[in-house]
mmCIF file of C-alpha atoms in Angstrom:
data_model
loop_
_atom_site.group_PDB
_atom_site.id
_atom_site.type_symbol
_atom_site.label_atom_id
_atom_site.label_comp_id
_atom_site.label_asym_id
_atom_site.label_seq_id
_atom_site.Cartn_x
_atom_site.Cartn_y
_atom_site.Cartn_z
ATOM 1 C CA MET A 104 -8.391 -6.663 15.052
ATOM 2 C CA SER A 105 -7.809 -4.489 12.045
ATOM 3 C CA LEU A 106 -5.593 -4.035 9.024
ATOM 4 C CA PRO A 107 -5.365 -0.248 8.643
ATOM 5 C CA LEU A 108 -4.328 -0.563 4.970
ATOM 6 C CA PRO A 109 -5.397 -3.912 3.533
ATOM 7 C CA ARG A 110 -3.611 -4.695 0.299
ATOM 8 C CA PRO A 111 -5.585 -5.036 -2.904
ATOM 9 C CA VAL A 112 -6.301 -8.512 -4.268
ATOM 10 C CA GLY A 113 -3.396 -9.735 -6.375
ATOM 11 C CA VAL A 114 -0.874 -7.369 -4.790
ATOM 12 C CA GLU A 115 1.977 -8.807 -2.766
ATOM 13 C CA SER A 116 3.352 -7.011 0.270
ATOM 14 C CA ASP A 117 6.667 -6.907 2.078
ATOM 15 C CA GLU A 118 5.003 -5.935 5.322
ATOM 16 C CA GLU A 119 1.563 -5.400 6.795
ATOM 17 C CA LEU A 120 0.435 -3.580 9.902
ATOM 18 C CA PHE A 121 -1.987 -5.637 11.955
ATOM 19 C CA CYS A 122 -3.600 -3.971 14.963
ATOM 20 C CA LEU A 123 -4.952 -6.042 17.796
ATOM 21 C CA ARG A 124 -6.681 -4.573 20.829
ATOM 22 C CA VAL A 125 -6.170 -6.645 23.958
ATOM 23 C CA ALA A 126 -8.306 -6.246 27.068
ATOM 24 C CA GLY A 127 -7.198 -7.127 30.569
ATOM 25 C CA VAL A 128 -3.428 -6.870 30.235
ATOM 26 C CA PRO A 129 -1.918 -7.710 33.625
ATOM 27 C CA GLY A 130 -0.439 -4.539 35.122
ATOM 28 C CA GLU A 131 2.565 -6.308 36.600
ATOM 29 C CA LEU A 132 3.677 -7.700 33.236
ATOM 30 C CA ARG A 133 6.680 -5.967 31.665
ATOM 31 C CA VAL A 134 5.940 -4.649 28.177
ATOM 32 C CA THR A 135 8.924 -6.410 26.568
ATOM 33 C CA SER A 136 7.973 -9.823 27.971
ATOM 34 C CA TYR A 137 4.347 -9.243 26.956
ATOM 35 C CA GLU A 138 5.386 -8.328 23.384
ATOM 36 C CA SER A 139 7.561 -11.442 23.228
ATOM 37 C CA ARG A 140 4.721 -13.648 24.460
ATOM 38 C CA ILE A 141 2.266 -12.175 21.932
ATOM 39 C CA LYS A 142 4.789 -12.596 19.110
ATOM 40 C CA ASP A 143 5.434 -16.245 20.015
ATOM 41 C CA GLU A 144 1.737 -17.108 20.313
ATOM 42 C CA LEU A 145 0.710 -15.332 17.093
ATOM 43 C CA SER A 146 3.689 -16.706 15.139
ATOM 44 C CA ALA A 147 2.649 -20.244 16.014
ATOM 45 C CA GLN A 148 -0.728 -19.610 14.339
ATOM 46 C CA LEU A 149 0.537 -18.151 11.048
ATOM 47 C CA PRO A 150 0.440 -20.136 7.826
ATOM 48 C CA GLU A 151 3.698 -21.316 6.272
ATOM 49 C CA GLY A 152 5.465 -18.503 4.423
ATOM 50 C CA CYS A 153 4.171 -15.738 6.710
ATOM 51 C CA GLU A 154 6.532 -14.288 9.268
ATOM 52 C CA LEU A 155 5.694 -12.010 12.169
ATOM 53 C CA LEU A 156 8.560 -9.520 12.226
ATOM 54 C CA SER A 157 7.792 -7.499 15.306
ATOM 55 C CA VAL A 158 5.220 -6.756 17.964
ATOM 56 C CA SER A 159 4.942 -3.510 19.840
ATOM 57 C CA VAL A 160 2.473 -2.455 22.482
ATOM 58 C CA ALA A 161 0.899 0.962 21.915
ATOM 59 C CA ARG A 162 -0.942 3.037 24.468
ATOM 60 C CA ALA A 163 -4.709 2.791 24.448
ATOM 61 C CA GLY A 164 -6.381 5.244 22.092
ATOM 62 C CA ARG A 165 -3.698 5.178 19.415
ATOM 63 C CA SER A 166 -4.618 4.608 15.810
ATOM 64 C CA PHE A 167 -2.509 4.306 12.702
ATOM 65 C CA GLN A 168 -3.214 6.117 9.442
ATOM 66 C CA PRO A 169 -1.208 5.520 6.276
ATOM 67 C CA SER A 170 0.258 8.628 4.642
ATOM 68 C CA THR A 171 2.134 7.057 1.702
ATOM 69 C CA ALA A 172 2.444 3.646 0.085
ATOM 70 C CA THR A 173 5.164 2.575 -2.326
ATOM 71 C CA TYR A 174 4.549 -0.026 -5.022
ATOM 72 C CA MET A 175 6.986 -1.844 -7.268
ATOM 73 C CA LEU A 176 5.803 -2.781 -10.753
ATOM 74 C CA ALA A 177 8.276 -5.209 -12.349
ATOM 75 C CA VAL A 178 7.892 -4.740 -16.108
ATOM 76 C CA LYS A 179 8.883 -7.271 -18.770
ATOM 77 C CA ALA A 180 11.999 -6.089 -20.610
ATOM 78 C CA GLU A 181 10.274 -5.689 -23.987
ATOM 79 C CA TYR A 182 7.923 -3.051 -22.516
ATOM 80 C CA LEU A 183 10.673 -0.948 -20.910
ATOM 81 C CA ASP A 184 10.866 1.363 -23.884
ATOM 82 C CA ASP A 185 10.800 5.042 -24.786
ATOM 83 C CA LYS A 186 6.992 4.989 -24.917
ATOM 84 C CA LEU A 187 6.827 3.952 -21.250
ATOM 85 C CA LYS A 188 9.414 6.570 -20.271
ATOM 86 C CA ALA A 189 7.410 9.242 -22.133
ATOM 87 C CA THR A 190 4.211 8.123 -20.390
ATOM 88 C CA ILE A 191 5.887 8.467 -16.981
ATOM 89 C CA GLU A 192 7.196 11.932 -17.866
ATOM 90 C CA ARG A 193 3.761 13.005 -19.135
ATOM 91 C CA LEU A 194 2.052 11.809 -15.945
ATOM 92 C CA LEU A 195 4.532 13.612 -13.703
ATOM 93 C CA ALA A 196 4.283 16.825 -15.751
ATOM 94 C CA SER A 197 0.469 16.821 -15.635
ATOM 95 C CA GLU A 198 -1.307 19.173 -13.272
ATOM 96 C CA ASN A 199 -4.450 17.032 -13.376
ATOM 97 C CA LEU A 200 -5.037 13.348 -14.030
ATOM 98 C CA ASN A 201 -8.759 12.845 -14.326
ATOM 99 C CA ILE A 202 -10.090 9.315 -14.235
ATOM 100 C CA GLN A 203 -13.476 7.693 -13.891
ATOM 101 C CA ARG A 204 -13.904 5.415 -10.884
ATOM 102 C CA LYS A 205 -16.794 3.021 -10.493
ATOM 103 C CA ALA A 206 -18.500 3.387 -7.138
ATOM 104 C CA GLY A 207 -21.542 2.204 -5.262
ATOM 105 C CA ILE A 208 -22.599 -1.201 -4.026
ATOM 106 C CA LYS A 209 -22.951 -2.666 -7.508
ATOM 107 C CA LEU A 210 -20.266 -0.421 -9.033
ATOM 108 C CA SER A 211 -23.047 1.090 -11.105
ATOM 109 C CA LYS A 212 -22.166 4.721 -10.384
ATOM 110 C CA VAL A 213 -19.271 6.500 -12.068
ATOM 111 C CA LYS A 214 -17.327 9.177 -10.242
ATOM 112 C CA ASN A 215 -14.913 11.618 -11.923
ATOM 113 C CA LEU A 216 -11.765 12.024 -9.879
ATOM 114 C CA ASP A 217 -8.479 13.915 -10.225
ATOM 115 C CA VAL A 218 -5.831 11.503 -8.922
ATOM 116 C CA ARG A 219 -2.744 13.638 -9.635
ATOM 117 C CA VAL A 220 -2.528 14.750 -6.013
ATOM 118 C CA PHE A 221 -2.194 11.083 -4.993
ATOM 119 C CA LEU A 222 0.826 10.377 -7.240
ATOM 120 C CA LYS A 223 3.842 11.515 -5.233
ATOM 121 C CA SER A 224 6.510 10.036 -7.522
ATOM 122 C CA ILE A 225 7.083 7.570 -10.348
ATOM 123 C CA LYS A 226 10.624 6.330 -11.005
ATOM 124 C CA LEU A 227 12.070 3.830 -13.413
ATOM 125 C CA GLU A 228 14.670 1.747 -11.535
ATOM 126 C CA ASN A 229 16.321 -1.311 -13.059
ATOM 127 C CA GLN A 230 13.436 -3.207 -14.650
ATOM 128 C CA SER A 231 10.772 -1.842 -12.340
ATOM 129 C CA ILE A 232 8.604 1.194 -11.925
ATOM 130 C CA ILE A 233 8.528 2.486 -8.352
ATOM 131 C CA VAL A 234 5.339 4.414 -7.608
ATOM 132 C CA GLU A 235 4.904 6.344 -4.364
ATOM 133 C CA CYS A 236 1.284 7.229 -3.624
ATOM 134 C CA ASN A 237 -0.088 9.768 -1.162
ATOM 135 C CA ILE A 238 -2.901 8.578 1.071
ATOM 136 C CA SER A 239 -5.187 10.962 2.926
ATOM 137 C CA PHE A 240 -8.675 11.201 4.322
ATOM 138 C CA ALA A 241 -9.634 12.499 0.857
ATOM 139 C CA GLY A 242 -8.598 9.156 -0.623
ATOM 140 C CA SER A 243 -5.837 7.641 -2.713
ATOM 141 C CA ILE A 244 -5.158 6.186 -6.121
ATOM 142 C CA ARG A 245 -5.757 2.475 -6.655
ATOM 143 C CA VAL A 246 -3.163 0.105 -8.103
ATOM 144 C CA ASP A 247 -5.371 -0.725 -11.086
ATOM 145 C CA GLU A 248 -5.710 3.004 -11.798
ATOM 146 C CA VAL A 249 -1.923 3.440 -11.697
ATOM 147 C CA LEU A 250 -1.538 0.570 -14.163
ATOM 148 C CA ARG A 251 -4.165 2.105 -16.463
ATOM 149 C CA LEU A 252 -2.440 5.509 -16.378
ATOM 150 C CA LEU A 253 0.884 3.844 -17.207
ATOM 151 C CA GLU A 254 -0.826 1.910 -20.027
ATOM 152 C CA LEU A 255 0.248 -1.384 -18.461
ATOM 153 C CA ASP A 256 -1.749 -4.538 -17.917
ATOM 154 C CA GLU A 257 -0.857 -7.714 -16.052
ATOM 155 C CA GLY A 258 0.476 -9.254 -19.284
ATOM 156 C CA LYS A 259 3.225 -6.619 -19.410
ATOM 157 C CA LEU A 260 4.317 -7.245 -15.822
ATOM 158 C CA ALA A 261 7.128 -9.670 -14.991
ATOM 159 C CA SER A 262 5.642 -10.459 -11.562
ATOM 160 C CA PRO A 263 2.724 -9.414 -9.350
ATOM 161 C CA VAL A 264 2.607 -5.814 -8.121
ATOM 162 C CA ARG A 265 4.369 -5.542 -4.760
ATOM 163 C CA ARG A 266 3.739 -3.001 -2.006
ATOM 164 C CA THR A 267 7.207 -2.419 -0.593
ATOM 165 C CA LYS A 268 6.660 0.275 2.021
ATOM 166 C CA VAL A 269 3.954 2.142 3.927
ATOM 167 C CA GLN A 270 4.592 5.332 5.894
ATOM 168 C CA TRP A 271 2.350 5.549 8.978
ATOM 169 C CA GLN A 272 1.088 8.440 11.079
ATOM 170 C CA VAL A 273 0.219 7.681 14.682
ATOM 171 C CA ASN A 274 -2.880 9.445 15.993
ATOM 172 C CA GLU A 275 -3.780 9.825 19.667
ATOM 173 C CA SER A 276 -7.447 9.888 20.618
#
């Protein structure tokens, strides 16, 4: 079992990818009936409020790597001002966005990191900021880092941060 892109604590999600490796699948079983059976059995075990949307059987050796993740930051109306718009424009116009990230087992080490390459887009839509982040083997930007760059804290948000979409790459091994 694995979650290829677990969501950060305090972040809601519209969908999650859960990978489950199953050994000993009967060869005579049709894939569609097997997917249906897995979906029914897993759905019965989920807590209230969680819904299993789909199940699909992948060939052995496949793995899933995220390439982008989109987050929605619902901002309280009083903070949707020209200062926020200017901050978004400044971030998008920047060639580099250097931050310090705590690292190590006890978060005692500090690492300097340019996260600009991980910010694909930032848009102001309705009363929310939509942030699309690139994800690669080199890393990604964290939600708390995005909030810091936007000069937002949880008190300025109208609701929890929500991951609305993840783009996946399928790798064959």
